[in-house]
Coordinates of C-alpha atoms and ligand atoms in Angstrom, one line a residue:
M7 CA 99.7 119.5 86.1
S8 CA 103.4 119.7 86.5
E9 CA 106.5 118.6 84.6
P10 CA 109.6 117.2 86.2
D11 CA 112.6 119.4 86.9
E12 CA 115.1 119.6 84.0
P13 CA 117.9 117.1 84.4
S14 CA 121.1 118.6 85.8
P15 CA 123.6 119.8 83.2
P16 CA 126.7 117.5 82.7
P17 CA 129.8 118.6 84.8
A18 CA 132.0 121.2 83.2
S19 CA 135.4 119.5 82.9
P20 CA 136.4 116.0 81.7
S21 CA 138.0 115.2 85.1
A22 CA 134.8 116.4 87.0
F23 CA 132.8 114.2 84.5
R24 CA 135.0 111.2 85.3
R25 CA 134.6 111.7 89.1
A26 CA 130.9 112.1 88.8
K27 CA 130.6 109.1 86.6
S28 CA 132.6 106.9 89.0
A29 CA 130.6 108.1 91.8
A30 CA 127.4 107.4 89.8
M31 CA 128.5 103.8 89.2
N32 CA 127.2 103.0 92.6
D33 CA 123.6 103.9 93.3
N34 CA 123.2 101.6 96.2
V35 CA 120.9 103.6 98.5
F36 CA 122.7 102.0 101.5
D37 CA 125.7 104.2 100.6
I38 CA 123.5 107.2 99.9
L39 CA 121.7 106.9 103.3
E40 CA 125.0 106.2 105.2
A41 CA 126.7 109.4 103.6
G42 CA 123.7 111.4 104.9
A43 CA 125.4 112.2 108.3
P44 CA 128.5 111.4 110.3
A45 CA 128.9 108.0 112.0
G46 CA 128.9 109.4 115.5
R47 CA 125.4 110.9 115.6
V48 CA 122.6 109.0 117.1
A49 CA 120.5 107.3 114.5
L50 CA 117.9 105.5 116.6
A51 CA 116.7 105.8 120.2
D52 CA 115.0 102.6 121.1
E53 CA 112.1 102.3 123.6
G54 CA 114.3 100.7 126.2
G55 CA 116.3 104.0 126.3
R56 CA 119.4 102.6 124.4
D57 CA 120.7 104.9 121.7
M58 CA 122.2 103.4 118.6
T59 CA 124.7 105.6 116.6
R60 CA 124.6 105.6 112.9
G61 CA 127.9 103.9 112.9
E62 CA 126.5 101.1 115.0
L63 CA 123.3 100.9 112.9
F64 CA 125.2 100.7 109.5
G65 CA 128.0 98.5 111.0
R66 CA 125.3 96.1 112.2
A67 CA 123.7 96.2 108.7
R68 CA 127.1 95.3 107.2
R69 CA 127.3 92.4 109.6
I70 CA 123.9 91.3 108.7
A71 CA 124.9 91.6 105.1
G72 CA 127.9 89.3 105.9
A73 CA 125.5 86.7 107.5
L74 CA 123.3 86.9 104.3
V75 CA 126.2 86.3 102.1
A76 CA 127.4 83.4 104.4
L77 CA 124.0 81.8 103.9
G78 CA 124.3 82.0 100.1
V79 CA 122.3 85.2 99.4
A80 CA 123.6 86.7 96.2
P81 CA 122.9 90.1 94.7
G82 CA 119.4 90.0 93.2
D83 CA 118.1 87.3 95.5
R84 CA 115.0 87.9 97.7
V85 CA 114.9 87.8 101.4
A86 CA 111.4 87.5 102.9
A87 CA 111.0 88.7 106.5
Q88 CA 107.9 88.5 108.7
I89 CA 109.3 89.9 112.0
D90 CA 108.3 92.1 115.0
K91 CA 109.5 95.7 115.0
F92 CA 112.8 96.2 116.8
P93 CA 116.0 97.9 115.7
D94 CA 117.4 94.9 114.1
G95 CA 114.5 95.0 111.7
V96 CA 115.9 98.4 110.5
A97 CA 119.5 96.9 110.3
L98 CA 118.0 93.9 108.2
Y99 CA 116.5 96.3 105.7
L100 CA 119.8 98.2 105.4
G101 CA 121.7 94.9 105.5
C102 CA 119.7 93.5 102.5
L103 CA 120.5 96.8 100.6
A104 CA 124.2 96.3 101.4
A105 CA 124.2 92.8 100.2
G106 CA 122.4 93.8 97.0
A107 CA 119.5 91.6 98.0
A108 CA 115.8 92.5 97.7
L109 CA 113.9 92.7 101.0
L110 CA 110.4 91.2 100.9
P111 CA 108.8 92.6 104.0
L112 CA 105.6 91.0 105.2
N113 CA 102.9 92.2 107.4
V114 CA 103.0 90.4 110.7
A115 CA 99.2 90.0 110.5
Y116 CA 99.4 87.8 107.4
T117 CA 98.2 84.2 108.0
G118 CA 99.7 81.1 106.4
A119 CA 97.3 81.1 103.6
E120 CA 98.3 84.6 102.6
L121 CA 102.0 84.0 103.2
D122 CA 102.0 80.9 100.9
H123 CA 101.3 83.0 97.7
F124 CA 104.0 85.4 98.5
L125 CA 106.7 82.8 99.1
R126 CA 105.8 80.7 96.0
D127 CA 105.7 83.9 93.8
A128 CA 108.8 85.7 94.9
T129 CA 110.9 82.5 95.6
P130 CA 113.1 84.0 98.2
K131 CA 116.5 82.4 99.0
L132 CA 115.9 83.0 102.7
F133 CA 112.7 83.5 104.8
L134 CA 113.2 85.1 108.3
C135 CA 110.4 84.7 110.7
R136 CA 109.4 85.3 114.2
P137 CA 111.0 82.8 116.6
S138 CA 107.5 81.8 117.9
S139 CA 106.4 80.7 114.4
L140 CA 109.6 79.0 113.3
D141 CA 108.1 75.4 113.1
A142 CA 105.0 76.5 111.2
M143 CA 107.0 78.8 108.8
R144 CA 109.5 76.0 108.1
A145 CA 106.6 73.7 107.1
L146 CA 105.1 76.5 105.1
G147 CA 108.5 77.3 103.5
A148 CA 109.2 73.7 102.6
A149 CA 105.8 73.4 100.9
A150 CA 106.4 76.7 98.9
G151 CA 109.8 75.6 98.0
V152 CA 111.9 78.0 100.1
A153 CA 115.3 76.5 100.8
R154 CA 116.0 78.2 104.0
V155 CA 113.8 79.5 106.8
E156 CA 115.4 80.9 109.9
S157 CA 114.3 82.5 113.1
F158 CA 114.9 86.3 113.4
G159 CA 115.7 85.9 117.1
D160 CA 118.9 85.7 119.1
G161 CA 118.6 82.2 120.5
A162 CA 121.1 79.4 119.6
G163 CA 120.9 78.5 115.9
S164 CA 118.9 81.6 115.1
F165 CA 119.7 84.1 112.3
L166 CA 120.9 86.8 114.6
A167 CA 123.2 84.2 116.3
L168 CA 124.7 83.7 112.9
V169 CA 125.1 87.5 112.7
E170 CA 127.1 87.7 115.8
A171 CA 129.6 85.2 114.2
A172 CA 129.6 87.0 110.8
R173 CA 132.0 89.6 109.7
E174 CA 131.0 93.0 108.3
I175 CA 131.1 93.3 104.6
A176 CA 131.5 96.2 102.2
S177 CA 128.3 97.2 100.5
V178 CA 127.8 95.7 97.0
P179 CA 127.7 98.4 94.2
R180 CA 124.3 98.7 92.6
G181 CA 122.9 100.4 89.5
A182 CA 120.0 102.9 89.8
H183 CA 117.6 100.4 88.4
D184 CA 118.6 97.3 90.4
L185 CA 116.0 95.9 92.6
A186 CA 116.1 97.1 96.2
A187 CA 112.8 95.6 97.5
I188 CA 109.6 93.8 96.6
L189 CA 106.4 94.9 98.2
Y190 CA 103.1 92.9 97.6
T191 CA 100.0 95.0 96.8
S192 CA 96.8 93.9 95.3
G193 CA 95.2 95.3 92.3
T194 CA 91.6 95.4 91.3
T195 CA 91.5 91.8 90.6
G196 CA 93.4 88.7 91.2
R197 CA 96.3 87.8 93.5
S198 CA 98.7 90.3 95.1
K199 CA 101.4 91.5 92.8
G200 CA 105.0 92.0 93.8
A201 CA 105.9 95.7 93.1
M202 CA 109.7 95.9 92.2
I203 CA 111.1 98.9 94.0
T204 CA 114.6 100.1 92.8
H205 CA 117.5 101.8 94.5
D206 CA 116.8 105.0 92.5
N207 CA 113.1 104.9 93.4
L208 CA 114.1 105.0 97.1
S209 CA 116.9 107.5 96.9
S210 CA 115.0 109.9 94.6
N211 CA 111.9 109.8 96.8
A212 CA 114.0 110.3 100.0
R213 CA 115.8 113.4 98.6
A214 CA 112.5 114.9 97.4
L215 CA 110.9 114.4 100.8
V216 CA 113.9 115.7 102.9
A217 CA 113.8 118.9 100.8
A218 CA 110.0 119.2 100.8
W219 CA 109.7 118.7 104.5
R220 CA 112.8 120.5 105.5
F221 CA 114.4 117.6 107.4
T222 CA 117.8 118.2 109.0
D223 CA 120.0 116.5 111.6
S224 CA 118.3 118.6 114.3
D225 CA 115.1 116.6 113.8
V226 CA 113.8 113.9 116.0
L227 CA 111.2 111.8 114.3
I228 CA 108.8 109.7 116.3
H229 CA 108.6 106.4 114.4
A230 CA 105.3 104.4 115.5
L231 CA 104.5 103.0 112.1
P232 CA 105.1 99.3 111.2
I233 CA 108.3 98.7 109.1
F234 CA 106.7 96.3 106.5
H235 CA 105.0 98.9 104.3
V236 CA 106.2 101.8 102.3
H237 CA 105.2 104.5 104.9
G238 CA 107.1 103.2 108.0
L239 CA 109.9 101.5 106.0
F240 CA 110.8 103.9 103.2
V241 CA 109.2 107.2 103.9
A242 CA 110.0 107.5 107.6
L243 CA 113.3 105.5 107.8
N244 CA 115.0 106.9 104.5
V245 CA 114.0 110.5 105.2
A246 CA 115.4 110.3 108.8
L247 CA 118.6 108.4 107.7
L248 CA 119.3 110.7 104.8
S249 CA 118.9 113.9 106.8
G250 CA 120.7 112.6 109.8
A251 CA 117.6 113.0 112.0
R252 CA 117.3 111.0 115.1
I253 CA 114.5 108.3 115.2
D254 CA 112.5 107.9 118.4
F255 CA 111.8 104.3 117.8
Q256 CA 108.5 103.0 119.1
R257 CA 107.4 99.4 118.7
K258 CA 103.9 100.1 117.7
F259 CA 101.5 103.1 118.0
D260 CA 100.4 103.8 121.4
A261 CA 98.9 107.2 122.1
D262 CA 100.3 107.4 125.6
A263 CA 103.8 106.7 124.3
V264 CA 103.5 109.3 121.5
V265 CA 102.2 112.0 123.8
A266 CA 105.1 111.2 126.1
A267 CA 107.6 111.6 123.3
L268 CA 106.3 114.9 121.9
P269 CA 108.4 117.2 124.1
R270 CA 111.7 115.7 122.8
A271 CA 110.6 115.3 119.3
T272 CA 110.1 117.5 116.2
C273 CA 108.1 115.3 113.8
L274 CA 105.6 112.6 113.7
M275 CA 104.6 110.6 110.5
G276 CA 101.3 108.7 110.8
V277 CA 98.1 107.4 109.3
P278 CA 94.8 109.3 110.0
T279 CA 94.0 106.8 112.8
F280 CA 97.0 108.1 114.7
Y281 CA 95.6 111.7 114.6
V282 CA 92.1 110.5 115.5
R283 CA 93.5 108.6 118.5
L284 CA 95.8 111.6 119.6
L285 CA 92.7 113.9 119.5
D286 CA 90.9 111.4 121.9
H287 CA 93.9 111.6 124.3
P288 CA 93.4 114.0 127.2
G289 CA 97.2 114.7 127.4
F290 CA 97.3 115.8 123.8
T291 CA 97.3 119.7 124.3
R292 CA 98.6 122.7 122.6
E293 CA 101.4 122.7 125.2
A294 CA 102.2 119.0 124.7
A295 CA 102.6 119.6 120.9
A296 CA 104.6 122.8 121.4
H297 CA 108.1 121.4 120.6
M298 CA 106.9 119.8 117.4
R299 CA 107.4 121.3 114.0
L300 CA 105.7 118.9 111.7
F301 CA 102.9 116.3 111.7
V302 CA 102.6 114.3 108.5
S303 CA 99.6 112.2 107.5
G304 CA 99.2 109.8 104.6
S305 CA 98.2 106.3 103.5
A306 CA 94.5 107.1 103.7
P307 CA 92.3 110.1 103.4
L308 CA 92.5 112.5 106.4
L309 CA 89.1 113.8 107.1
A310 CA 88.9 117.6 106.8
E311 CA 87.2 117.5 110.2
T312 CA 90.2 115.8 111.9
H313 CA 92.5 118.4 110.2
R314 CA 90.5 121.3 111.5
E315 CA 90.1 119.9 115.0
F316 CA 93.8 119.2 115.1
S317 CA 94.7 122.9 114.1
A318 CA 92.2 124.2 116.7
R319 CA 93.8 121.9 119.3
T320 CA 97.5 122.4 118.8
G321 CA 98.0 125.3 116.3
H322 CA 99.6 122.8 113.9
A323 CA 98.2 122.2 110.4
I324 CA 98.8 118.5 109.6
L325 CA 100.7 118.2 106.4
E326 CA 98.9 115.5 104.2
R327 CA 100.7 113.9 101.5
Y328 CA 99.7 111.1 98.9
G329 CA 101.5 108.0 97.8
M330 CA 101.3 104.4 96.7
T331 CA 103.5 101.4 97.1
E332 CA 104.3 101.4 93.4
T333 CA 105.3 105.1 93.3
G334 CA 106.5 106.0 96.8
M335 CA 105.4 109.6 97.6
I336 CA 103.8 111.4 94.8
A337 CA 102.4 114.7 96.1
S338 CA 102.5 116.7 99.4
N339 CA 101.0 119.9 100.9
P340 CA 103.5 122.6 101.1
Y341 CA 105.7 123.1 104.1
D342 CA 105.3 126.9 103.6
G343 CA 101.9 128.1 102.4
A344 CA 98.4 126.7 103.0
R345 CA 98.0 123.1 103.9
V346 CA 94.5 122.5 102.7
P347 CA 92.2 120.1 104.5
G348 CA 91.0 117.4 102.0
A349 CA 93.7 118.1 99.5
V350 CA 97.0 116.3 99.0
G351 CA 99.0 119.3 97.5
F352 CA 101.5 119.4 94.7
P353 CA 103.6 116.8 93.0
L354 CA 107.1 116.5 94.6
S355 CA 110.2 117.7 92.8
G356 CA 111.0 115.6 89.7
I357 CA 107.5 114.0 89.6
A358 CA 104.8 114.7 87.1
V359 CA 101.0 114.1 87.7
R360 CA 98.3 114.4 85.3
I361 CA 94.5 113.6 85.3
A362 CA 93.4 111.4 82.6
D363 CA 90.1 109.8 81.3
S364 CA 89.7 106.0 81.2
E365 CA 91.4 105.8 77.9
G366 CA 94.5 107.7 79.1
R367 CA 93.8 111.1 77.5
A368 CA 95.0 114.0 79.6
L369 CA 92.1 116.1 81.0
A370 CA 92.3 119.9 81.7
D371 CA 92.8 121.2 85.3
G372 CA 89.4 121.2 87.1
E373 CA 88.3 118.1 85.4
T374 CA 88.0 114.8 87.3
G375 CA 89.6 111.6 86.2
V376 CA 92.2 109.0 87.1
I377 CA 95.4 110.2 88.6
E378 CA 98.5 109.2 86.4
V379 CA 102.1 109.6 87.6
R380 CA 105.6 109.7 86.0
G381 CA 109.0 110.2 87.4
P382 CA 112.0 108.5 89.1
N383 CA 109.7 107.4 91.9
V384 CA 107.7 105.0 89.8
F385 CA 108.5 101.4 90.2
K386 CA 110.1 99.0 87.7
G387 CA 107.1 96.7 87.3
Y388 CA 105.3 93.7 88.9
W389 CA 107.5 90.7 89.6
N390 CA 107.0 88.0 87.0
M391 CA 104.1 89.8 85.6
P392 CA 105.0 91.6 82.3
E393 CA 101.4 91.7 81.0
K394 CA 100.0 93.1 84.3
T395 CA 102.8 95.7 84.4
A396 CA 102.1 96.8 80.8
A397 CA 98.5 97.1 81.5
E398 CA 99.0 99.6 84.3
F399 CA 101.2 102.0 82.2
R400 CA 100.2 104.4 79.4
D401 CA 102.4 105.5 76.5
G402 CA 105.0 107.9 77.7
G403 CA 105.6 105.9 81.0
W404 CA 102.5 107.2 82.9
F405 CA 101.5 104.9 85.7
V406 CA 97.8 104.6 86.3
T407 CA 97.3 104.9 90.1
G408 CA 93.6 103.9 90.1
D409 CA 92.8 106.8 92.3
V410 CA 90.3 109.4 91.0
G411 CA 91.3 113.1 91.5
T412 CA 91.1 116.6 90.3
V413 CA 93.2 119.7 90.4
G414 CA 91.5 122.7 91.9
P415 CA 91.9 126.4 91.0
D416 CA 94.4 126.6 93.9
G417 CA 96.7 124.1 92.1
H418 CA 96.0 121.5 94.8
L419 CA 95.5 117.9 93.9
R420 CA 92.4 116.5 95.5
I421 CA 91.6 112.7 95.7
V422 CA 87.9 112.3 95.3
G423 CA 87.4 108.7 94.8
R424 CA 88.9 105.4 93.7
A425 CA 88.5 103.7 90.4
K426 CA 89.8 100.6 92.1
D427 CA 87.8 98.5 94.5
L428 CA 89.8 99.0 97.6
V429 CA 89.0 99.7 101.3
I430 CA 91.6 101.4 103.5
S431 CA 91.3 100.5 107.2
G432 CA 93.7 102.3 109.6
G433 CA 96.0 102.8 106.7
F434 CA 96.1 99.1 105.6
N435 CA 94.7 98.2 102.2
V436 CA 91.9 95.6 102.0
Y437 CA 90.9 94.2 98.7
P438 CA 87.1 93.3 98.7
K439 CA 87.5 90.6 96.1
E440 CA 89.8 88.5 98.4
I441 CA 87.3 88.7 101.3
E442 CA 84.3 88.1 99.0
E443 CA 86.0 84.9 97.7
E444 CA 86.5 83.7 101.3
I445 CA 82.8 84.4 102.3
D446 CA 81.4 83.1 99.0
A447 CA 83.1 79.7 99.6
L448 CA 81.1 79.2 102.9
P449 CA 78.3 76.7 103.0
G450 CA 74.9 78.4 102.6
V451 CA 76.3 81.6 101.0
L452 CA 75.0 82.6 97.5
E453 CA 77.0 85.8 97.1
S454 CA 78.6 88.7 99.0
A455 CA 79.8 92.3 98.5
V456 CA 82.5 93.7 100.8
I457 CA 82.5 97.5 101.2
G458 CA 84.3 100.1 103.4
L459 CA 81.8 102.1 105.7
P460 CA 82.8 105.3 107.5
H461 CA 84.5 104.3 110.8
R462 CA 85.6 106.9 113.3
D463 CA 88.8 105.1 114.3
F464 CA 89.9 103.2 111.2
G465 CA 88.5 105.6 108.6
E466 CA 86.7 102.7 106.9
G467 CA 85.3 99.6 108.5
V468 CA 85.5 96.5 106.4
T469 CA 81.9 95.3 106.0
A470 CA 80.4 92.2 104.3
I471 CA 76.9 92.3 102.9
V472 CA 75.9 88.6 102.4
V473 CA 73.0 86.9 100.7
A474 CA 71.9 83.3 101.6
R475 CA 71.3 80.5 99.2
P476 CA 67.7 79.7 98.9
G477 CA 66.6 77.7 101.9
A478 CA 69.8 78.3 103.8
T479 CA 69.9 80.4 107.0
L480 CA 73.1 82.4 107.9
D481 CA 74.3 83.8 111.1
E482 CA 76.6 86.8 111.3
A483 CA 78.8 85.5 114.1
A484 CA 79.3 82.2 112.3
I485 CA 80.3 84.0 109.0
L486 CA 82.9 86.2 110.9
A487 CA 84.3 83.3 112.8
A488 CA 84.6 81.1 109.6
V489 CA 86.7 83.6 107.6
A490 CA 88.8 84.7 110.5
P491 CA 91.5 82.1 110.5
R492 CA 92.3 82.7 106.8
L493 CA 92.5 86.5 106.9
A494 CA 94.9 88.9 108.6
A495 CA 93.1 90.6 111.5
F496 CA 93.0 94.0 109.8
K497 CA 91.2 92.5 106.7
R498 CA 88.5 90.7 108.7
P499 CA 85.0 92.2 108.3
K500 CA 83.9 94.1 111.4
R501 CA 80.2 93.2 110.6
A502 CA 78.6 90.9 108.2
L503 CA 75.0 92.0 107.3
I504 CA 72.7 89.3 106.0
V505 CA 70.4 90.7 103.2
A506 CA 67.8 89.4 100.8
D507 CA 69.7 90.5 97.6
L508 CA 72.3 92.8 96.4
P509 CA 71.5 96.0 94.3
R510 CA 72.5 95.6 90.7
N511 CA 72.6 97.8 87.6
A512 CA 71.1 97.0 84.2
M513 CA 74.4 95.2 83.4
G514 CA 74.0 93.0 86.4
K515 CA 77.0 94.7 88.3
V516 CA 76.7 95.0 92.0
Q517 CA 76.1 98.6 93.0
K518 CA 78.6 99.1 95.8
A519 CA 78.0 102.8 96.1
E520 CA 74.4 102.2 96.8
L521 CA 75.4 99.7 99.5
R522 CA 77.7 102.3 101.0
R523 CA 74.9 104.9 101.0
T524 CA 72.3 102.5 102.4
H525 CA 74.6 101.3 105.4
A526 CA 76.5 104.6 105.9
G527 CA 75.5 104.9 109.6
L528 CA 76.5 101.3 110.7
Y529 CA 79.5 102.3 112.8
G530 CA 77.7 105.4 114.3
Ligands
MCA4 C1 94.6 96.6 113.9 N1 93.4 96.0 113.7 C2 92.8 96.6 112.8 C3 93.8 97.4 112.1 N2 94.9 97.4 112.9 N3 91.6 96.5 112.1 C4 91.3 97.2 111.1 N4 92.2 98.0 110.5 C5 93.5 98.2 111.0 N5 94.3 99.0 110.5 C6 92.7 95.1 114.6 C7 93.6 94.3 115.6 O1 94.0 93.2 115.0 C8 92.6 94.2 116.7 O2 91.8 93.0 116.4 C9 91.7 95.4 116.7 O3 91.8 95.8 115.3 C10 92.0 96.5 117.7 O4 93.4 96.6 117.6 P1 94.2 97.9 118.1 O5 95.1 97.6 119.2 O6 93.2 99.1 118.3 O7 95.0 98.3 116.8 P2 96.4 98.7 116.7 O8 97.3 97.6 117.0 O9 96.5 99.9 117.7 O10 96.6 99.1 115.3 C11 95.9 100.2 114.7 C12 97.0 101.0 114.0 C13 97.7 100.0 112.9 C14 98.0 101.7 114.9 C15 96.3 102.1 113.2 O11 96.7 99.4 112.1 C16 98.7 100.7 112.1 O12 99.8 100.8 112.6 N6 98.4 101.1 110.9 C17 99.5 101.7 110.0 C18 99.2 101.1 108.6 C19 100.4 101.6 107.7 O13 101.5 101.8 108.2 N7 100.0 101.8 106.4 C20 101.0 102.2 105.6 C21 100.8 101.4 104.2 P3 91.3 92.0 117.5 O14 90.5 92.9 118.5 O15 90.4 91.1 116.6 O16 92.5 91.5 117.9 S1 101.9 102.2 103.0 C22 100.7 103.0 102.0 O17 99.6 103.0 102.3 C23 101.1 104.1 101.0 C24 102.5 103.8 100.3 C25 101.2 105.4 101.7 O18 100.7 106.3 101.2 O19 101.7 105.5 102.8
AMP5 P1 99.1 101.1 98.9 O1 98.7 100.2 97.8 O2 99.1 100.4 100.2 O3 100.4 101.8 98.7 O4 98.0 102.3 99.2 C1 98.1 103.4 98.3 C2 96.7 103.9 98.2 O5 96.5 104.7 99.4 C3 96.6 105.0 97.2 O6 96.4 104.6 96.0 C4 95.5 105.8 97.7 O7 94.3 105.2 97.3 C5 95.6 105.7 99.3 N1 96.3 106.9 99.8 C6 97.5 107.1 100.2 N2 97.7 108.4 100.7 C7 96.4 108.9 100.6 C8 95.9 110.2 101.0 N3 96.7 111.1 101.6 N4 94.6 110.5 100.7 C9 93.8 109.6 100.2 N5 94.2 108.3 99.9 C10 95.6 108.0 100.1

C-alpha cells in the first residue's frame, strides 16, 4: 500500500561527507535521545513530585552503565531485569544502551516457571530483580546458569548501592544494526522467542513517531504504562526523550491519578482498557481533558464504540495506531485528517505495508489477507532461532505479522482478524497454547481450548473450555486454582467452562471461532 521514502541523497562536498560519516559511525540510540533536547530541561516528573532534569537522567544512566561495566557487562551482553516501575528503571534502560548491552525487560507478573525459560535462552550476564524476590531469583538464576543476580533496590549490597559508588562512563559507540534489547514474545506455537531489537529499529521508529504525532518540547506526556513492553518502554519513552517532552511518570495506571494529571499534560498513550476506565470515571469530562492535545491508543483493538463515546464526551478523537514487538510501530491514524474508528491509519514514514495471501503473494487494495511489513523498524531476528526467523520473513524482507487486514477505499489499514492464535487482554498478549498445555496436564482433563471472549474492561477475557476424561469429574474453581501458580496473573483464565466435547471440523481441528460465537455473552 505504500513504499518507503527515498533514502536521503549523499552530502554534496567531501568534507561534509566525512563529517556525516563520522557522525554516522555511532548509531547508539542513547546519544540520539540525549541530543534531542538540552540537559537543563525537565525529563521526568515523578509521582512524589520530584523533577529530574535530562542532565540528571542521562547522567544517572551513565553511572548505571559504569556499574554494569564494573560487574563485567560487556557490549553485546544481555542484562535481564524484572523490576518495579520507578525512575531508575528508565535510567537502567538508558544505562544498558550506554554500556552497549542489550536490556531484557521482564513483565513483573511472570512466575518462576516463565522466567526460567527466558534466563536459559538469553543467558544474561546479569539479572536484576525486585529486592523482595532476591533469594528466589538467586536460586532460579543459579539453576538457569546466570552468573550474577542482584537486587534492583538501594539497600546495602544491592545494585543501586553499587551505582552510587560507580563512575559515569561515556556511551559506547554502536552500529545501526547492533543489538539494543531483546523482548520475548510468543508465536503461534512453541516457546517464547526473543525478538532482537537494534539501535536503528528504535531510533527510526522514534523519529517517525515524533514527526507523525507532532511531539515537541512543549509536550507533557502522561506515562502510566508498564516499562517492560514496547509500548511503555520504547514508544512512550523514546518519543518523549527524543522530542524533549516532559514525562509525567505514574507508577501504574490509575484513573484517578490520570484524571488529576490531565490539566497539566498534553498527551496520554494507553491501551484501550485505559480509555474504557477513563470513560467510567465521573471526573473525566470535556473540561478535564481541555488542556490535552492528543490521546493515543494501541496494543489491542480499540472498539469503535469506545472511540465514538470518547469523542462525544471530550471532543477529542483518539488516535489509534498499530504495532508489534518485532516491528515497533507500523501504522498510525493521521494527526491531521480523519481518525477513523476501527482503522489503524497509514504506514509511518519509511515503512511499507502490504496485504498478502498465505503464500506471500501481494493482494490488491480492498482484498483481505495477512499484513506484511518492511522497513527500518523491522527487528533483526529471533535470538538463537535462525530457522524460526527465516520462517517469518518472505523474499524481499517482508515480515509476516500474523494479523489479518485490509486496506479500505479511504486508504486506511484495518485489522480484521488474526491468523495467529492469540488473545489480547488489557494490552497483554496471552498465547492459548501455553495455557492449554497447563490445563491439559491436570488430572482428569482430556483436552482444552483457550479463547478470548468480549470483555468490557480487558477487551478480551481469557477463557478456558475444558473436557473431562471419561469417568472424571472436573470443577471450575479447582482448575483455575491449579493453573494459577504457574501463570502470570494476566494470563490466568477468568473462567473455565466444563463441556462434553469441543467442536471440530472435518480435519479434526478445534473450531475456536464456533466456541467464541457460542460463549460470546459470557462476560455480559
Ligand atoms: C491485570 N490483571 C489483568 C490484566 N492486568 N488481567 C487480565 N488482563 C490484564 N491486562 C489482573 C490483575 O493481576 C488482577 O488480578 C486483576 O486483573 C485486576 O487488576 P487491576 O488492578 O484491575 O489491573 P491493573 O493493575 O489496573 O492493570 C490493568 C491494566 C494493565 C492497567 C490495563 O494490565 C496494563 O497496564 N496494561 C498495559 C499492557 C501494555 O503495556 N501492553 C503493551 C504491550 P487478581 O484480582 O487475580 O489479583 S506492547 C504491544 O502490545 C505492541 C508492541 C503495541 O502495539 O503496543
Ligand atoms: P505484541 O506481540 O505484544 O507486540 O503484540 C502485537 C499485536 O498486538 C499485533 O500483532 C496485533 O495483533 C495487536 N495490536 C497492536 N496494536 C493494535 C491495534 N491498534 N489494533 C488491533 N490490534 C493491535
